[in-house]
Short mmCIF file of C-alpha atoms and ligand atoms in Angstrom, two decimals:
data_model
loop_
_atom_site.label_atom_id
_atom_site.label_comp_id
_atom_site.label_asym_id
_atom_site.label_seq_id
_atom_site.Cartn_x
_atom_site.Cartn_y
_atom_site.Cartn_z
CA MET A 1 -8.78 -21.95 -2.99
CA LYS A 2 -12.20 -23.12 -1.83
CA ASN A 3 -12.86 -25.25 1.21
CA THR A 4 -13.58 -28.59 -0.47
CA SER A 5 -14.13 -30.54 2.77
CA PRO A 6 -17.72 -31.10 3.93
CA GLN A 7 -16.82 -29.22 7.10
CA ILE A 8 -17.52 -25.53 7.54
CA TYR A 9 -14.82 -23.58 9.34
CA LEU A 10 -16.20 -20.48 11.03
CA ASP A 11 -13.40 -19.91 13.54
CA TYR A 12 -10.97 -17.69 11.59
CA SER A 13 -10.49 -15.48 14.65
CA ALA A 14 -8.89 -18.44 16.42
CA THR A 15 -6.53 -19.10 13.54
CA THR A 16 -6.33 -19.24 9.75
CA PRO A 17 -4.86 -21.74 7.29
CA VAL A 18 -1.49 -20.68 5.88
CA ASP A 19 -1.87 -19.28 2.34
CA PRO A 20 -0.08 -21.63 -0.12
CA ARG A 21 1.84 -18.61 -1.52
CA VAL A 22 3.15 -18.00 2.01
CA VAL A 23 4.29 -21.63 2.28
CA ASP A 24 6.11 -21.28 -1.07
CA ALA A 25 7.84 -18.09 0.08
CA MET A 26 9.05 -19.76 3.30
CA MET A 27 10.31 -23.05 1.88
CA PRO A 28 13.82 -22.00 0.68
CA TYR A 29 14.68 -20.71 4.15
CA PHE A 30 14.16 -24.10 5.81
CA THR A 31 16.59 -25.87 3.50
CA ASP A 32 18.72 -23.86 1.03
CA SER A 33 19.26 -20.61 2.93
CA PHE A 34 19.26 -22.18 6.37
CA GLY A 35 22.10 -20.11 7.89
CA ASN A 36 22.01 -18.42 11.27
CA ALA A 37 21.15 -14.79 10.48
CA SER A 38 23.59 -13.64 13.16
CA SER A 39 26.58 -15.51 11.67
CA ILE A 40 28.95 -13.31 9.75
CA HIS A 41 29.95 -15.84 7.09
CA SER A 42 28.16 -16.11 3.74
CA PHE A 43 25.47 -18.54 5.02
CA GLY A 44 24.59 -16.08 7.76
CA ARG A 45 24.53 -13.13 5.39
CA LYS A 46 22.26 -15.05 3.02
CA ALA A 47 19.76 -15.53 5.87
CA LYS A 48 20.10 -12.01 7.28
CA ILE A 49 19.01 -10.35 4.03
CA PRO A 50 15.48 -11.91 3.89
CA LEU A 51 15.10 -11.34 7.65
CA GLU A 52 15.76 -7.63 7.30
CA GLU A 53 13.74 -7.38 4.08
CA SER A 54 10.79 -8.96 5.93
CA ARG A 55 11.16 -6.47 8.78
CA GLU A 56 11.22 -3.60 6.27
CA LYS A 57 8.15 -4.91 4.48
CA ILE A 58 6.17 -5.32 7.73
CA ALA A 59 7.27 -1.89 9.00
CA GLY A 60 6.25 -0.27 5.70
CA LEU A 61 2.82 -1.93 5.83
CA ILE A 62 2.06 -0.54 9.31
CA GLY A 63 3.63 2.89 8.82
CA ALA A 64 6.62 2.20 11.10
CA ALA A 65 10.39 2.41 10.62
CA PRO A 66 12.18 -0.98 10.34
CA GLY A 67 14.10 -0.16 13.54
CA GLU A 68 10.81 0.01 15.43
CA VAL A 69 9.69 -3.57 14.61
CA PHE A 70 10.93 -6.54 16.68
CA PHE A 71 10.02 -10.15 15.95
CA THR A 72 8.40 -12.20 18.71
CA SER A 73 6.90 -15.70 18.95
CA GLY A 74 3.41 -14.26 18.40
CA GLY A 75 0.77 -11.98 19.85
CA THR A 76 1.04 -13.30 23.41
CA GLU A 77 4.76 -12.54 23.63
CA ALA A 78 4.29 -9.12 22.02
CA ASP A 79 1.57 -8.20 24.56
CA ASN A 80 3.69 -9.51 27.45
CA HIS A 81 6.75 -7.64 26.20
CA ALA A 82 4.75 -4.41 25.90
CA LEU A 83 3.30 -4.62 29.41
CA PHE A 84 6.20 -6.06 31.41
CA GLY A 85 8.86 -4.24 29.38
CA ALA A 86 7.25 -0.79 29.51
CA MET A 87 6.05 -1.11 33.14
CA HIS A 88 9.44 -2.29 34.40
CA ALA A 89 11.24 0.50 32.51
CA ALA A 90 8.84 3.21 33.75
CA GLY A 91 9.02 1.87 37.33
CA ARG A 92 12.81 1.70 37.26
CA LEU A 93 13.45 5.03 35.52
CA HIS A 94 10.58 7.25 36.67
CA GLY A 95 9.02 5.50 39.68
CA LYS A 96 5.67 5.33 37.82
CA LYS A 97 3.89 2.09 38.63
CA HIS A 98 0.28 2.39 37.49
CA LEU A 99 -1.12 0.38 34.57
CA ALA A 100 -4.63 0.67 33.10
CA VAL A 101 -6.08 -2.06 30.88
CA SER A 102 -9.50 -2.34 29.27
CA ALA A 103 -11.86 -4.96 30.68
CA ILE A 104 -12.14 -6.72 27.32
CA GLU A 105 -8.43 -7.23 26.58
CA HIS A 106 -7.21 -10.68 25.55
CA HIS A 107 -5.86 -12.82 28.40
CA ALA A 108 -2.35 -12.18 27.02
CA VAL A 109 -2.83 -8.65 28.42
CA LEU A 110 -5.16 -9.32 31.36
CA HIS A 111 -3.11 -12.14 32.86
CA ALA A 112 0.12 -10.16 32.36
CA ALA A 113 -1.60 -7.26 34.21
CA GLU A 114 -2.63 -9.61 37.05
CA ASN A 115 0.96 -10.80 37.34
CA LEU A 116 2.21 -7.19 37.51
CA LYS A 117 -0.35 -6.51 40.25
CA GLU A 118 0.94 -9.47 42.24
CA SER A 119 4.44 -7.96 41.93
CA GLY A 120 3.34 -4.66 43.49
CA TYR A 121 2.17 -2.56 40.54
CA ASP A 122 -1.18 -0.70 40.64
CA VAL A 123 -3.60 -1.92 38.00
CA SER A 124 -6.93 -0.35 36.98
CA VAL A 125 -9.46 -2.02 34.74
CA LEU A 126 -11.21 0.34 32.31
CA PRO A 127 -14.93 -0.39 31.86
CA VAL A 128 -16.55 -0.61 28.44
CA ASP A 129 -20.08 0.32 27.36
CA SER A 130 -22.71 -2.18 26.18
CA THR A 131 -21.18 -2.21 22.66
CA GLY A 132 -17.71 -2.99 23.99
CA LYS A 133 -16.21 0.50 23.60
CA VAL A 134 -13.92 2.22 26.05
CA VAL A 135 -15.53 5.65 26.25
CA PRO A 136 -12.67 8.12 25.66
CA ASP A 137 -14.30 10.83 27.81
CA SER A 138 -14.51 8.54 30.82
CA LEU A 139 -10.90 7.41 30.47
CA ALA A 140 -9.30 10.48 32.08
CA ALA A 141 -10.86 9.64 35.46
CA PHE A 142 -8.72 6.49 35.64
CA LEU A 143 -5.40 8.15 34.78
CA THR A 144 -3.06 9.56 37.44
CA PRO A 145 0.41 11.17 37.37
CA ASN A 146 1.62 7.67 38.29
CA THR A 147 0.12 6.03 35.16
CA SER A 148 2.83 4.80 32.81
CA VAL A 149 0.99 2.47 30.41
CA VAL A 150 -2.58 2.12 29.14
CA SER A 151 -3.52 -0.96 27.12
CA VAL A 152 -6.58 -0.84 24.86
CA MET A 153 -6.93 -3.35 22.03
CA HIS A 154 -7.69 -2.10 18.52
CA ALA A 155 -10.42 -4.66 17.84
CA ASN A 156 -11.85 -7.33 20.07
CA ASN A 157 -11.41 -11.01 19.23
CA GLU A 158 -14.80 -12.12 20.59
CA ILE A 159 -17.26 -9.40 19.61
CA GLY A 160 -15.26 -7.51 16.94
CA THR A 161 -15.74 -4.01 18.41
CA ILE A 162 -13.21 -1.50 17.05
CA GLN A 163 -11.99 1.10 19.55
CA ASP A 164 -11.46 4.81 18.89
CA ILE A 165 -7.71 4.43 19.33
CA PRO A 166 -6.60 7.92 18.12
CA ASP A 167 -8.99 9.60 20.61
CA ILE A 168 -7.88 7.27 23.39
CA ALA A 169 -4.20 7.95 22.49
CA ARG A 170 -4.72 11.72 22.75
CA ILE A 171 -6.07 11.43 26.31
CA VAL A 172 -3.41 8.92 27.36
CA HIS A 173 -0.65 11.17 26.01
CA GLU A 174 -2.13 14.28 27.68
CA HIS A 175 -1.61 12.38 30.94
CA GLY A 176 2.02 11.58 30.12
CA ALA A 177 1.43 7.84 29.69
CA LEU A 178 2.13 5.38 26.85
CA LEU A 179 -0.55 3.59 24.83
CA HIS A 180 -0.19 -0.08 23.94
CA SER A 181 -2.68 -1.53 21.47
CA ASP A 182 -3.16 -5.21 20.69
CA THR A 183 -3.87 -5.31 16.94
CA VAL A 184 -3.73 -9.10 16.68
CA GLN A 185 -7.30 -9.27 15.33
CA SER A 186 -7.28 -6.09 13.26
CA THR A 187 -3.97 -6.30 11.36
CA GLY A 188 -4.57 -7.57 7.84
CA LYS A 189 -8.35 -7.08 8.24
CA ILE A 190 -8.74 -3.31 8.58
CA PRO A 191 -6.13 -0.55 8.09
CA VAL A 192 -3.50 -0.48 10.85
CA ASP A 193 -1.05 2.42 10.78
CA VAL A 194 0.96 3.21 13.89
CA LYS A 195 1.07 6.94 13.12
CA LYS A 196 -2.65 7.28 12.38
CA LEU A 197 -3.45 5.27 15.51
CA SER A 198 -0.87 7.32 17.54
CA VAL A 199 0.22 4.28 19.51
CA ASP A 200 3.54 3.82 21.30
CA LEU A 201 3.46 0.02 21.41
CA LEU A 202 1.52 -2.47 19.32
CA ALA A 203 1.21 -6.26 19.04
CA ILE A 204 0.74 -8.32 15.84
CA SER A 205 0.43 -12.07 15.20
CA ALA A 206 0.93 -13.68 11.75
CA HIS A 207 -1.35 -16.71 12.16
CA LYS A 208 -4.45 -14.52 12.22
CA PHE A 209 -3.96 -13.43 8.58
CA TYR A 210 -2.94 -16.64 6.77
CA GLY A 211 0.65 -16.57 7.99
CA PRO A 212 2.45 -19.20 10.09
CA LYS A 213 1.85 -19.78 13.80
CA GLY A 214 4.66 -18.93 16.20
CA ILE A 215 5.66 -15.52 14.89
CA GLY A 216 4.49 -11.99 15.52
CA ALA A 217 5.96 -8.62 16.25
CA ILE A 218 6.01 -5.81 18.73
CA TYR A 219 6.19 -2.24 17.46
CA ILE A 220 8.10 0.01 19.85
CA ARG A 221 8.00 3.67 18.86
CA ARG A 222 11.48 5.15 18.64
CA GLY A 223 12.51 6.61 22.01
CA VAL A 224 10.03 4.58 24.10
CA GLU A 225 11.77 2.86 27.00
CA VAL A 226 11.02 -0.86 27.16
CA ASP A 227 13.04 -3.42 29.12
CA SER A 228 13.92 -6.75 27.53
CA LEU A 229 12.30 -9.97 28.67
CA MET A 230 14.72 -12.40 27.08
CA PHE A 231 18.45 -12.43 27.74
CA GLY A 232 21.19 -14.14 25.76
CA GLY A 233 22.54 -13.11 22.37
CA ALA A 234 22.30 -9.65 20.85
CA GLN A 235 19.53 -10.51 18.36
CA GLU A 236 16.73 -8.02 17.62
CA ARG A 237 19.09 -5.22 18.63
CA ASN A 238 19.44 -6.62 22.15
CA ARG A 239 15.70 -6.58 22.76
CA ARG A 240 14.93 -10.25 22.23
CA ALA A 241 17.68 -12.83 22.51
CA GLY A 242 17.44 -16.07 20.54
CA THR A 243 18.28 -17.24 17.02
CA GLU A 244 16.06 -15.46 14.52
CA ASN A 245 13.41 -17.53 12.73
CA VAL A 246 13.99 -16.51 9.12
CA PRO A 247 11.39 -18.74 7.36
CA LEU A 248 8.65 -17.63 9.74
CA ALA A 249 9.65 -13.96 9.36
CA VAL A 250 9.46 -14.34 5.55
CA GLY A 251 6.05 -16.05 5.89
CA PHE A 252 4.81 -13.28 8.20
CA ALA A 253 5.86 -10.52 5.76
CA THR A 254 4.42 -12.33 2.73
CA ALA A 255 1.11 -13.00 4.50
CA LEU A 256 0.78 -9.39 5.62
CA GLU A 257 1.60 -8.09 2.14
CA LEU A 258 -1.05 -10.36 0.59
CA SER A 259 -3.68 -9.46 3.20
CA VAL A 260 -3.08 -5.72 2.87
CA SER A 261 -3.21 -5.86 -0.93
CA ASP A 262 -6.61 -7.63 -0.76
CA LEU A 263 -7.89 -5.71 2.24
CA GLU A 264 -10.45 -3.37 0.69
CA LYS A 265 -12.02 -5.99 -1.58
CA GLU A 266 -12.05 -8.64 1.15
CA THR A 267 -13.47 -6.26 3.76
CA ARG A 268 -16.36 -5.42 1.42
CA ARG A 269 -17.00 -9.10 0.67
CA LEU A 270 -16.94 -10.12 4.34
CA ALA A 271 -19.11 -7.17 5.40
CA GLU A 272 -21.70 -8.29 2.84
CA LEU A 273 -21.53 -11.89 4.12
CA LYS A 274 -21.90 -10.58 7.68
CA ARG A 275 -25.03 -8.62 6.70
CA LYS A 276 -26.51 -11.73 5.08
CA PHE A 277 -25.64 -13.88 8.08
CA TYR A 278 -27.26 -11.36 10.46
CA ARG A 279 -30.39 -11.44 8.31
CA LEU A 280 -30.48 -15.25 8.24
CA LEU A 281 -30.08 -15.43 12.01
CA SER A 282 -32.71 -12.74 12.63
CA ASP A 283 -35.14 -14.58 10.30
CA ASN A 284 -34.48 -17.94 11.99
CA PHE A 285 -34.67 -16.86 15.61
CA ASN A 286 -36.60 -14.36 17.70
CA THR A 287 -34.52 -15.30 20.71
CA ILE A 288 -31.10 -13.87 19.88
CA LEU A 289 -29.19 -10.77 20.89
CA PHE A 290 -26.28 -9.52 18.76
CA ASN A 291 -23.11 -8.68 20.68
CA GLY A 292 -20.73 -5.88 19.73
CA HIS A 293 -20.91 -2.47 18.10
CA PRO A 294 -23.51 -2.10 15.30
CA THR A 295 -21.08 -0.30 12.94
CA ASP A 296 -17.56 -0.04 14.43
CA SER A 297 -16.91 -3.74 14.19
CA LEU A 298 -14.61 -6.15 12.36
CA PRO A 299 -16.25 -7.36 9.15
CA HIS A 300 -15.73 -11.05 9.86
CA ILE A 301 -17.00 -11.55 13.43
CA VAL A 302 -20.61 -12.32 14.37
CA ASN A 303 -21.27 -12.93 18.06
CA ILE A 304 -24.73 -13.84 19.34
CA SER A 305 -26.28 -14.66 22.70
CA PHE A 306 -29.53 -16.50 23.11
CA ASP A 307 -32.00 -14.60 25.24
CA THR A 308 -32.16 -16.95 28.21
CA SER A 309 -35.44 -15.42 29.39
CA LYS A 310 -37.01 -16.97 26.26
CA VAL A 311 -34.98 -20.08 25.56
CA ASP A 312 -32.75 -22.32 27.64
CA VAL A 313 -29.59 -23.18 25.68
CA ASP A 314 -25.99 -23.76 26.57
CA GLY A 315 -23.28 -22.46 24.19
CA GLU A 316 -20.96 -25.35 24.94
CA THR A 317 -23.63 -27.91 24.03
CA LEU A 318 -24.43 -25.94 20.86
CA LEU A 319 -20.73 -25.83 19.92
CA LEU A 320 -20.35 -29.59 20.34
CA ASN A 321 -23.53 -30.34 18.40
CA MET A 322 -22.53 -27.90 15.64
CA ASP A 323 -19.16 -29.65 15.49
CA LEU A 324 -20.87 -33.04 15.13
CA ARG A 325 -22.71 -31.54 12.15
CA GLY A 326 -19.41 -30.28 10.65
CA VAL A 327 -19.53 -26.61 11.66
CA ALA A 328 -16.62 -25.21 13.71
CA VAL A 329 -17.50 -22.22 15.93
CA THR A 330 -16.53 -20.92 19.39
CA SER A 331 -18.76 -20.55 22.44
CA GLY A 332 -18.93 -17.74 24.97
CA SER A 333 -17.13 -19.76 27.62
CA ALA A 334 -13.53 -20.76 28.09
CA CYS A 335 -12.02 -23.57 30.09
CA SER A 336 -10.40 -22.20 33.23
CA SER A 337 -9.10 -24.43 36.04
CA GLY A 338 -11.12 -27.36 34.71
CA SER A 339 -14.52 -25.61 34.59
CA MET A 340 -16.26 -23.59 31.89
CA GLU A 341 -16.09 -19.90 32.76
CA PRO A 342 -18.33 -17.38 30.97
CA SER A 343 -16.49 -14.95 28.69
CA HIS A 344 -15.10 -11.91 30.51
CA VAL A 345 -15.81 -9.86 27.37
CA LEU A 346 -19.51 -10.71 27.30
CA GLN A 347 -19.77 -10.05 31.03
CA ALA A 348 -18.01 -6.69 30.59
CA ILE A 349 -20.65 -5.58 28.06
CA GLY A 350 -23.37 -6.46 30.58
CA ARG A 351 -24.46 -9.97 29.65
CA THR A 352 -25.40 -12.11 32.65
CA THR A 353 -23.41 -15.27 33.39
CA ARG A 354 -26.24 -17.37 31.99
CA THR A 355 -26.58 -15.34 28.79
CA ALA A 356 -22.79 -15.24 28.30
CA LYS A 357 -22.77 -19.03 28.54
CA ALA A 358 -25.52 -19.16 25.89
CA SER A 359 -23.37 -17.44 23.27
CA ILE A 360 -21.65 -18.38 20.02
CA ARG A 361 -18.96 -16.61 17.98
CA PHE A 362 -18.82 -17.16 14.24
CA SER A 363 -15.75 -15.77 12.49
CA MET A 364 -15.44 -15.80 8.73
CA GLY A 365 -12.41 -15.66 6.47
CA LYS A 366 -11.26 -15.55 2.90
CA TYR A 367 -12.49 -19.06 2.08
CA THR A 368 -15.97 -18.53 3.61
CA THR A 369 -18.79 -18.62 1.07
CA GLU A 370 -22.45 -17.55 1.13
CA GLU A 371 -23.40 -21.21 0.77
CA GLU A 372 -21.46 -22.02 3.95
CA ILE A 373 -23.10 -19.33 6.08
CA THR A 374 -26.54 -20.29 4.79
CA LYS A 375 -25.88 -23.90 5.74
CA ALA A 376 -24.43 -22.92 9.12
CA ALA A 377 -27.56 -20.85 9.94
CA THR A 378 -29.80 -23.82 9.05
CA ILE A 379 -27.72 -26.23 11.13
CA LEU A 380 -27.77 -23.82 14.08
CA LYS A 381 -31.57 -23.70 13.90
CA GLU A 382 -31.79 -27.51 13.93
CA VAL A 383 -29.27 -27.85 16.73
CA VAL A 384 -31.04 -25.24 18.88
CA ALA A 385 -34.39 -26.98 18.32
CA GLN A 386 -32.82 -30.27 19.45
CA SER A 387 -31.01 -28.99 22.49
CA SER A 388 -33.14 -26.24 23.96
CA ALA A 389 -36.19 -25.81 26.08
CA VAL A 390 -38.42 -22.90 25.13
CA ARG A 391 -39.66 -21.03 28.20
CA ALA A 392 -43.41 -20.63 28.47
N1 LIG B 1 -4.48 -10.94 21.31
C1 LIG B 1 -5.62 -11.22 20.67
C2 LIG B 1 -6.66 -10.16 20.53
C3 LIG B 1 -5.85 -12.50 20.16
O1 LIG B 1 -7.00 -12.77 19.55
C4 LIG B 1 -4.84 -13.48 20.34
C5 LIG B 1 -5.06 -14.87 19.85
O2 LIG B 1 -6.13 -15.41 19.91
C6 LIG B 1 -3.65 -13.13 20.99
C7 LIG B 1 -3.50 -11.85 21.47
C8 LIG B 1 -2.53 -14.10 21.16
O3 LIG B 1 -1.82 -14.26 19.95
P1 LIG B 1 -0.92 -15.56 19.68
O4 LIG B 1 -1.87 -16.69 19.44
O5 LIG B 1 -0.12 -15.21 18.46
O6 LIG B 1 -0.04 -15.74 20.86
#
């Protein structure tokens, strides 16, 4: 299905449209098979079967056992469950109260870490290099006998950098700690296999790969101690109370299956579009810096900063002017307490506050065409010419 609207959506990392085949797969579970999956009568049993089949499908696609996959309301809850659940269990059972998180984690991890710090846990922030990588060899210096959990995302949502998770896992495990990895941006885009990655905990969110919003999962490796966050019924084998959302679980599994079956072809197509977009931007501007790793990067994310020593632009103004011209992108700032704060990710890779604020993220998806990126590059050029002052 092509985007037939005059608008150009280049914000697939924020969210994706639900694939019509996913909508079709979900529909019967809103109306016909509407039972409560925990009820033991026939209506309940009819809902329980697709719930468990979805869990099996998802587990199979990430190399896990069905008993290691627990549904959540999305990536944020999965990250929170991993951090709070594993830290509380390790503190309670082993007296280990140190957490280490990378500087470029999503706020679902960073703000959870801040909250743990306020409750008396020790928290270290792992630096990244100028490409956004946690350097495995420098990791050991941050780990102590008290470290129970390390959280390093698989791929970054702003700059696309892919981490060397198996190498990081080896060091974390040598120090007797657990590794949590947020794979919200990588699942469905690049191969994600819990065994190959060697992770103990992992977070997924369905709305990033053409599934519905409001559902995700946490993978908890068998034997890993994680406290529950939600109390009530015995759903999700006592780990997450609350009536199971069968239609969303079916949509999640269908979307993941479709994304994984298209993964190789789609990765090649997007990587080619990304190369072309880089070329267009390099031809149009001599004032931009590309953010992220040159090769270990998600195929659909392009993040640029304007070199503020050469040109005076503001990412927020560019975003609004691009939007007026029908192009949806994200800037390198986020609204925090009513003011625009520069991205913590861009600052962590060494961009100054001013440069971080002069940044734009483009993220492509399965409906993005070459025509769209060509048009977006032209519109960006016009918008920059309108709203910038070139330094002498
Ligand atoms: N982690 C990463 C890397 C993300 O990009 C996002 C969403 O933007 C999340 C976590 C949160 O996921 P959700 O929107 O499903 O709560």
